[in-house]
Coordinates of C-alpha atoms in Angstrom, one line a residue:
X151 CA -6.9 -9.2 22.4
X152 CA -3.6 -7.9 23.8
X153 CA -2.2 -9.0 20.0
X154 CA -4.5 -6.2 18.2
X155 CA -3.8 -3.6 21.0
X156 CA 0.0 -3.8 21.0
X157 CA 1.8 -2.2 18.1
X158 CA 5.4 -4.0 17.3
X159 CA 8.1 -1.7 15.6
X160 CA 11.6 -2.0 14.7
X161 CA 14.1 -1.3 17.2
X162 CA 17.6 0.5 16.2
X163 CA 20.4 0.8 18.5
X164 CA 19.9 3.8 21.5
X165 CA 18.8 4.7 24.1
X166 CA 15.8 2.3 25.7
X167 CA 13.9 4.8 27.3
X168 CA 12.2 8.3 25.8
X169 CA 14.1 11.2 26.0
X170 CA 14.6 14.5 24.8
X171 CA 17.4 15.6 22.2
X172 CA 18.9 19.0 20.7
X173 CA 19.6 22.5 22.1
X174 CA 18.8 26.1 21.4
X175 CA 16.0 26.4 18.5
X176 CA 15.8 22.3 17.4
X177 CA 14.5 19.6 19.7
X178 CA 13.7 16.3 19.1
X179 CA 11.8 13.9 21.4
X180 CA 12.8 10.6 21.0
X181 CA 10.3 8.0 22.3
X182 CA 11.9 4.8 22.9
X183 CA 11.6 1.3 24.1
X184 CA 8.6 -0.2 25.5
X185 CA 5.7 3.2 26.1
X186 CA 3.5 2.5 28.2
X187 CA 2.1 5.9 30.4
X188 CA 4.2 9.4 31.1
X189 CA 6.3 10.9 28.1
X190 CA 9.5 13.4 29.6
X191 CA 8.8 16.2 30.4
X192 CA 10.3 19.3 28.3
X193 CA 13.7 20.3 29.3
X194 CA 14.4 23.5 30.7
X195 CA 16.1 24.7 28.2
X196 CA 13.4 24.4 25.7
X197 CA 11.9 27.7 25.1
X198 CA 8.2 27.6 24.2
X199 CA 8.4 30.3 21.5
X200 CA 7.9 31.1 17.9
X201 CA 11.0 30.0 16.0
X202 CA 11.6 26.6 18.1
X203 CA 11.2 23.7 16.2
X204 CA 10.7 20.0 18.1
X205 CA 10.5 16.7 15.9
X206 CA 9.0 13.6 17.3
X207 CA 10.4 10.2 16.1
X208 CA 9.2 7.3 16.9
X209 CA 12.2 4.9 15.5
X210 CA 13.0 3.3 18.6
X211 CA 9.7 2.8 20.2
X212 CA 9.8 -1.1 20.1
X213 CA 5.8 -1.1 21.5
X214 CA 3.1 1.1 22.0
X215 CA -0.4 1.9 22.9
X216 CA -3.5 3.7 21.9
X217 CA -3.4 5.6 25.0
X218 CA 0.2 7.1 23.2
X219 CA -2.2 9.6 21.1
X220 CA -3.8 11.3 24.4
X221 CA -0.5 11.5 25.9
X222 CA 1.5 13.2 22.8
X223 CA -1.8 15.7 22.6
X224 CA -1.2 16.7 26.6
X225 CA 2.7 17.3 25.8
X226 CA 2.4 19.2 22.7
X227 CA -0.8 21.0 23.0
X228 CA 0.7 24.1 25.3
X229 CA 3.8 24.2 23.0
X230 CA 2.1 24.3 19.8
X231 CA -0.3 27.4 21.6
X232 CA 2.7 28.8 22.2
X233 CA 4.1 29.2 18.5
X234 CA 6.3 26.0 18.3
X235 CA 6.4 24.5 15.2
X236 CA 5.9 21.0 15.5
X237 CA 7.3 17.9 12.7
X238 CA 5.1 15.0 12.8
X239 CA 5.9 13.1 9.9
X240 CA 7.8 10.8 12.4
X241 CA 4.4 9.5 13.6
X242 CA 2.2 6.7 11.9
X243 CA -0.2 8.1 9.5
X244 CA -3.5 7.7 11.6
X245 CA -1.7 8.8 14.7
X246 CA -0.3 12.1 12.7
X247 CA -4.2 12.8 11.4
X248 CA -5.4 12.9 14.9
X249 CA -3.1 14.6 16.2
X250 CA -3.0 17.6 13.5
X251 CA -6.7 17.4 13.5
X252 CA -6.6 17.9 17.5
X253 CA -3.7 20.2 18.1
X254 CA -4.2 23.8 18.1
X255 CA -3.1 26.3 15.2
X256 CA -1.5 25.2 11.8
X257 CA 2.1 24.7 13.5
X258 CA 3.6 21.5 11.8
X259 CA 1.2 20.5 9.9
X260 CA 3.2 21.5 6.7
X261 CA 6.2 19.5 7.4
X262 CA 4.1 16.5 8.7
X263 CA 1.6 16.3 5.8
X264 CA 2.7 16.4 2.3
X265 CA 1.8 19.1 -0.4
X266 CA -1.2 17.7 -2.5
X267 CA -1.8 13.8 -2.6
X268 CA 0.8 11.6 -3.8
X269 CA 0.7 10.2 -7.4
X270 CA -1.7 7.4 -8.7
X271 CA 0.3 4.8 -9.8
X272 CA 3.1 5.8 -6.5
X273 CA 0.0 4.5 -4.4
X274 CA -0.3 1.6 -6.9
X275 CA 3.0 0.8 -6.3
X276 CA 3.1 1.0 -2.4
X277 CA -0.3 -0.8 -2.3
X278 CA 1.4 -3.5 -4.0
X279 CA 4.4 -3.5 -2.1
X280 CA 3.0 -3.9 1.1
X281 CA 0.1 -6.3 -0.4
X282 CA 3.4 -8.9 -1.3
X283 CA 4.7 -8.0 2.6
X284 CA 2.0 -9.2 3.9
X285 CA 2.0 -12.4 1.8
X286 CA 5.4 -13.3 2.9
X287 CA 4.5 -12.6 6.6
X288 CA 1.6 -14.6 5.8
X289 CA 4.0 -17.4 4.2
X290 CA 6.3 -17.1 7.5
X291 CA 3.2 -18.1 9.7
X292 CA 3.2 -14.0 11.0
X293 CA 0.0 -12.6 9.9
X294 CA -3.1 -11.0 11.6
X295 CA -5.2 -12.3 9.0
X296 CA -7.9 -14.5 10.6
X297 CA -9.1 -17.7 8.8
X298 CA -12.7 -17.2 9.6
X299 CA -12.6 -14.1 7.4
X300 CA -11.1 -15.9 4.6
X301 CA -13.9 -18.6 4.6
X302 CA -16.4 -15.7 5.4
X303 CA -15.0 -13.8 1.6
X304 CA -14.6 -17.5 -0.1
X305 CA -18.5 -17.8 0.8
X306 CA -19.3 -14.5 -0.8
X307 CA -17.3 -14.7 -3.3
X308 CA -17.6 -18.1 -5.0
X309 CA -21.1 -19.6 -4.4
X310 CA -23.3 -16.2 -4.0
X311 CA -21.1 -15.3 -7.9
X312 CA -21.8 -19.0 -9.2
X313 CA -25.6 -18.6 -10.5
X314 CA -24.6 -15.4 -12.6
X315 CA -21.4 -16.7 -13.9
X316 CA -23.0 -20.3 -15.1
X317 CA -25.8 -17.6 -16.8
X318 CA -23.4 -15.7 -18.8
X319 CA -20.9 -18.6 -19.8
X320 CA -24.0 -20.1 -21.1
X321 CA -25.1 -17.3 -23.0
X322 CA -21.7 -17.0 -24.3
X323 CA -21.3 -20.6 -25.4
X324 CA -24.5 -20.3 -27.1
X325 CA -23.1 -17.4 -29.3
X326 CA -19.7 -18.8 -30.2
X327 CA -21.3 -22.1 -31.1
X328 CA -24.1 -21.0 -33.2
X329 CA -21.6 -18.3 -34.6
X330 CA -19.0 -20.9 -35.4
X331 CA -21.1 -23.9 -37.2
X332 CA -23.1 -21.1 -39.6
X333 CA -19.7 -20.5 -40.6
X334 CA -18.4 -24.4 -40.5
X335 CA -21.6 -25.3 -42.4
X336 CA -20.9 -23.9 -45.4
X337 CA -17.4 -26.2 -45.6
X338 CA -19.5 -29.2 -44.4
X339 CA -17.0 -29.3 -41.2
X340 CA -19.7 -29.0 -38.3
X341 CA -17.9 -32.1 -36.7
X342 CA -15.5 -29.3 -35.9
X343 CA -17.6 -27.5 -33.7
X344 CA -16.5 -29.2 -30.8
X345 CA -13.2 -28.1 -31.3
X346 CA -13.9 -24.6 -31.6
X347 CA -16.1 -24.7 -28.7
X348 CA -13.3 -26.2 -26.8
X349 CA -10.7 -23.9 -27.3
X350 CA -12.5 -20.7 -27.9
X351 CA -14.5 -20.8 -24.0
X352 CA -12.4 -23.1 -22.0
X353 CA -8.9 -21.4 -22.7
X354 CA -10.5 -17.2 -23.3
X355 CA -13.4 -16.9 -23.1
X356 CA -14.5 -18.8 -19.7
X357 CA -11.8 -17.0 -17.4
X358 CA -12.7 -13.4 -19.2
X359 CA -16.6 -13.7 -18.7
X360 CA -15.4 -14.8 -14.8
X361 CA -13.2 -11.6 -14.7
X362 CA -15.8 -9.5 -15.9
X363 CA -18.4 -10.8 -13.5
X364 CA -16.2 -10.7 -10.9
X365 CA -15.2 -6.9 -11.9
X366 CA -18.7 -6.3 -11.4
X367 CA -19.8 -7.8 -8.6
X368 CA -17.1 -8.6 -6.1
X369 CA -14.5 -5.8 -7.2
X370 CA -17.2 -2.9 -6.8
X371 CA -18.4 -4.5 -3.6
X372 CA -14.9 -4.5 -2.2
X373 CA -13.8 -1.0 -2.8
X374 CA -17.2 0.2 -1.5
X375 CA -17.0 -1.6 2.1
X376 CA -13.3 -0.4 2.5
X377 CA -14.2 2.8 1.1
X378 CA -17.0 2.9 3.6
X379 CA -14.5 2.0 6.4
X380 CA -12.1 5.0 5.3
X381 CA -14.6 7.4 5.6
X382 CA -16.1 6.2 8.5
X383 CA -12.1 6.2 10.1
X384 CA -12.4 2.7 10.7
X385 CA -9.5 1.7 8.6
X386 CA -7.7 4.1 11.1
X387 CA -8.5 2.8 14.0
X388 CA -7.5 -0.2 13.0
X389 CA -3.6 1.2 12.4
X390 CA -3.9 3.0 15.7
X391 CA -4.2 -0.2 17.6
X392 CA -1.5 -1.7 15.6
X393 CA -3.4 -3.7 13.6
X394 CA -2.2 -3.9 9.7
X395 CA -4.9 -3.0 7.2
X396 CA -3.5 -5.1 4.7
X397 CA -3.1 -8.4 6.6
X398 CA -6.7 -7.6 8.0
X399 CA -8.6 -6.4 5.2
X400 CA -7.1 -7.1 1.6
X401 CA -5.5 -10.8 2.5
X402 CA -8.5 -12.2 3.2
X403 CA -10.1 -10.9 -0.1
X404 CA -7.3 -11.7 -2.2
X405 CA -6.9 -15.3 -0.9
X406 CA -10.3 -16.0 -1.4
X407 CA -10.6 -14.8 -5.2
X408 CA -7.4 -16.7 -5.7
X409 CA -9.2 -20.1 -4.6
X410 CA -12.9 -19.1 -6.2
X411 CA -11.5 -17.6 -9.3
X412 CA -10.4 -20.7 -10.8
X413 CA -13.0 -22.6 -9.5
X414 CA -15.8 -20.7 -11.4
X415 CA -13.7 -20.5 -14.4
X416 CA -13.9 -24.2 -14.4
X417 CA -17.4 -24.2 -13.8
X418 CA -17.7 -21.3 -17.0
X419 CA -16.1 -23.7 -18.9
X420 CA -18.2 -27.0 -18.8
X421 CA -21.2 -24.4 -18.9
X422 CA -20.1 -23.2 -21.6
X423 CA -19.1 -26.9 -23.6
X424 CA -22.9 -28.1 -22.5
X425 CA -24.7 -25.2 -24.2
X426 CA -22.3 -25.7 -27.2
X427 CA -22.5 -29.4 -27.3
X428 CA -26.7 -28.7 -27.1
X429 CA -26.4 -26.7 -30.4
X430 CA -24.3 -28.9 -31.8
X431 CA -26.5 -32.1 -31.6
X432 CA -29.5 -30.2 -32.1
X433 CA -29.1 -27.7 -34.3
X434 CA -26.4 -29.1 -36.9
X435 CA -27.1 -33.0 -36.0
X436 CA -23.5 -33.8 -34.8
X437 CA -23.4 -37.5 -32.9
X438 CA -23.3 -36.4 -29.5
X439 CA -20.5 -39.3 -29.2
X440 CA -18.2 -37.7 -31.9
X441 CA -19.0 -34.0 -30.2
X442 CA -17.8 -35.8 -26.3
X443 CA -14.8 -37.5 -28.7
X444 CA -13.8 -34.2 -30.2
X445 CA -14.1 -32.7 -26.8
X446 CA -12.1 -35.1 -24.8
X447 CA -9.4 -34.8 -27.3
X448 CA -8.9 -31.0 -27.3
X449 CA -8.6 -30.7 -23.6
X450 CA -5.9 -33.3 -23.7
X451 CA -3.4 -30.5 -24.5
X452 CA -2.8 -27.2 -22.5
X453 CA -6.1 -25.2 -23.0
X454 CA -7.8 -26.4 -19.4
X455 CA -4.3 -25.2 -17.7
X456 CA -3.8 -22.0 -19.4
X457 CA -7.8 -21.2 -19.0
X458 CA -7.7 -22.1 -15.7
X459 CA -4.3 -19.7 -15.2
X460 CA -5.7 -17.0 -16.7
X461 CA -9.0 -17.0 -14.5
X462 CA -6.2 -17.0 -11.4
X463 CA -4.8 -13.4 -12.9
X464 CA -8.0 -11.6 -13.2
X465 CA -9.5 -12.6 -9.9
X466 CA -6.4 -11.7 -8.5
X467 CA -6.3 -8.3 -10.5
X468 CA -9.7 -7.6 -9.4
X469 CA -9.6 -8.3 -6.0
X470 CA -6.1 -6.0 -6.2
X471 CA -8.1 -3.3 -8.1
X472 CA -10.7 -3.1 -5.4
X473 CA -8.7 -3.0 -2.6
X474 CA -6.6 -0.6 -3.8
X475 CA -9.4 1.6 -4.6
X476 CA -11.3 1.1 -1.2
X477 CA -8.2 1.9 1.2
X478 CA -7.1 5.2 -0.8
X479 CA -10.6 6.7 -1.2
X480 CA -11.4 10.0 0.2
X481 CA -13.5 10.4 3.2
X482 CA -17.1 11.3 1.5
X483 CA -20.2 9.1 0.5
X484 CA -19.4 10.9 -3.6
X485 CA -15.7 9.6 -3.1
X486 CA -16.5 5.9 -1.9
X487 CA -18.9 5.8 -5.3
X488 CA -16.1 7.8 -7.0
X489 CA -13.5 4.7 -6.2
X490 CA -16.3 1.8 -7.0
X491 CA -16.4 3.1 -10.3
X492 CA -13.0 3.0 -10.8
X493 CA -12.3 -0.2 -9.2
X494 CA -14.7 -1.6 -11.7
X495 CA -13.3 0.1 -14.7
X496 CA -9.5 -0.5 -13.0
X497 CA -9.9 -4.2 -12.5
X498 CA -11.4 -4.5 -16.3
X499 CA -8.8 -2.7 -18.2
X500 CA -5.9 -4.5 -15.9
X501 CA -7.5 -7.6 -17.7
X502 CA -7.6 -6.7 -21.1
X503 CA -3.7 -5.8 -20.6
X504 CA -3.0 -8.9 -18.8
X505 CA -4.9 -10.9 -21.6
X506 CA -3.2 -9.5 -24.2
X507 CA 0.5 -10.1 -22.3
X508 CA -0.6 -13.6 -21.6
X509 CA -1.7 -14.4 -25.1
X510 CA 1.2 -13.2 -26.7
X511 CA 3.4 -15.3 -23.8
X512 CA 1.8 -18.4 -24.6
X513 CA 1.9 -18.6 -28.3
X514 CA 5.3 -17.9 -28.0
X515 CA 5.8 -20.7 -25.8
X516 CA 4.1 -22.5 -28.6
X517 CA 1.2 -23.7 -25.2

């Protein structure tokens, strides 16, 4: 328990202990080393008028506490009453939004929070980022994610997504078959059904139906239970107490549709081969040993492998989309639907992109 109430930070050279820095008009309060209960007093020098500007940093604080929040609120409070103008943007982000949302007046809150939210694909990009940090903290053995939640999102996400998956791939199959042999039929080539079947479902279409399924089912659900935990300020208590959203909340979902995701893309695939070898046999009287023959033979090369890649990337990509969606979505019951929508429609467009890349990859590579 200690672990998810401690918060580690890095630790440049200074000063070990907090302390207050600057003269005249411009102070800075350094907080340093390891916090645990009383925060310096104000110097005398400090005068507690309009005009004087103090800047917390919190660079060398190698530890701290909730209890930090309550303490920083009793030490600025009367200054900010009394005009100062306070910079907080040296402060963790759900420690600064308590703080400003607690403090009396507007002083600082201009230079702690940025003008207007930050750009689309900039919180793309720093989702992303820290998404890959936490893997490689994860791949050093340092990670706060917990196993039993990865089991917990393996569970929902691969057995309780198996029943409409097998429905669809079927469906699918169905339709590529029966669409394929009218048009073999005419050249008297129905033995090549098989082959069509084959490659058609087990390297395309198996690992898109899977994406899409999952886009609609396990992407939507994910950005509206973090969505839910933003606007409910759960997601910042969690980085009050130190605790990394990412290694908490998105690791375990993105682990989990990397294991299921190929998993039910294999099991699109033989769904898919079944309902096709069924139409096959029954409807265009193909030997159910030469359709098996014909079948064995086409997966001998690299369609199972590049089918089963491709359902890798778009579970990945929608368990990215919907993360990504739930942690930056506003703080409203209309914005938590607002980013389940576009975790959907995210997640499914990322796909056709990364299909068409992929495709155009492998026949290069002549796989």
């Amino acid at each position: 328990m200690a672990s998810l109430l401690t918060a580690a930070l890095p630790s440049p050279a200074g000063p070990a202990t907090s302390h207050w820095e600057g003269g005249g008009r411009d102070w800075r309060l350094v907080l340093a080393g390891d916090w645990s209960e009383a925060l310096p007093a104000p110097p005398a020098a400090l005068r507690a008028e309009p005009g004087t500007r103090i800047r917390v940093d919190m660079a060398r604080l190698t530890h701290w506490q909730p209890p930090l929040a309550g303490a920083l609120w009793q030490l600025l409070a009367p200054l900010a009453r009394a005009g100062v103008k306070l910079d907080l943007g040296g402060l963790p982000r759900a420690l600064r939004s308590q703080l400003l949302r607690s403090l009396p007046g507007d002083t600082g809150r201009a230079a702690a929070e940025p003008e207007g939210p930050p750009p689309r694909w900039h919180e793309t990009l720093s989702f992303i980022g820290a998404t890959l940090a936490a893997l490689g903290r994860l791949l050093r053995g340092r990670t706060a994610m917990r196993r039993s939640d990865w089991l917990w999102q393996v569970e929902q996400t691969g057995p309780r997504s198996l029943g409409i998956v097998l429905l669809v791939s079927s469906l699918v199959g169905l339709i590529v078959a029966y669409m394929g042999a009218e048009q073999l039929q005419r050249f008297g080539a129905q033995s090549f059904i098989a082959n069509l079947v084959t490659i058609g479902v087990v390297r395309e279409i198996a690992a898109l139906v899977v994406g899409i399924v999952l886009a609609g089912r396990v992407g939507a659900a994910f950005a509206a239970q973090l969505g839910s935990m933003r606007a409910g300020e759960e997601i910042d208590a969690l980085t009050t107490l130190g605790v990394d959203p990412v290694e908490h909340l998105v690791l375990p979902r993105l682990l989990a549709l990397l294991v299921t995701g190929p998993l039910l893309t294999l099991c699109a695939g033989v769904a898919g081969l079944a309902v096709g070898g069924v139409v096959a046999v029954g409807l265009y009287d193909v030997p159910m040993a030469a359709y098996v023959a014909t079948t064995r033979e086409s997966l001998s090369g690299w369609d199972l492998t590049v089918g089963l890649l491709k359902g890798s990337v778009y579970a990945m990509l929608v368990a990215l989309a919907g993360c990504r969606q739930g942690l930056n979505a506003g703080r409203s019951a209309q914005a938590v639907g607002e980013a389940t929508t576009a975790a959907v429609v995210q997640a499914i467009v990322w796909m056709v992109v990364a299909a068409s890349l992929l495709t155009v990859i492998f026949q290069r590579l002549g796989v």
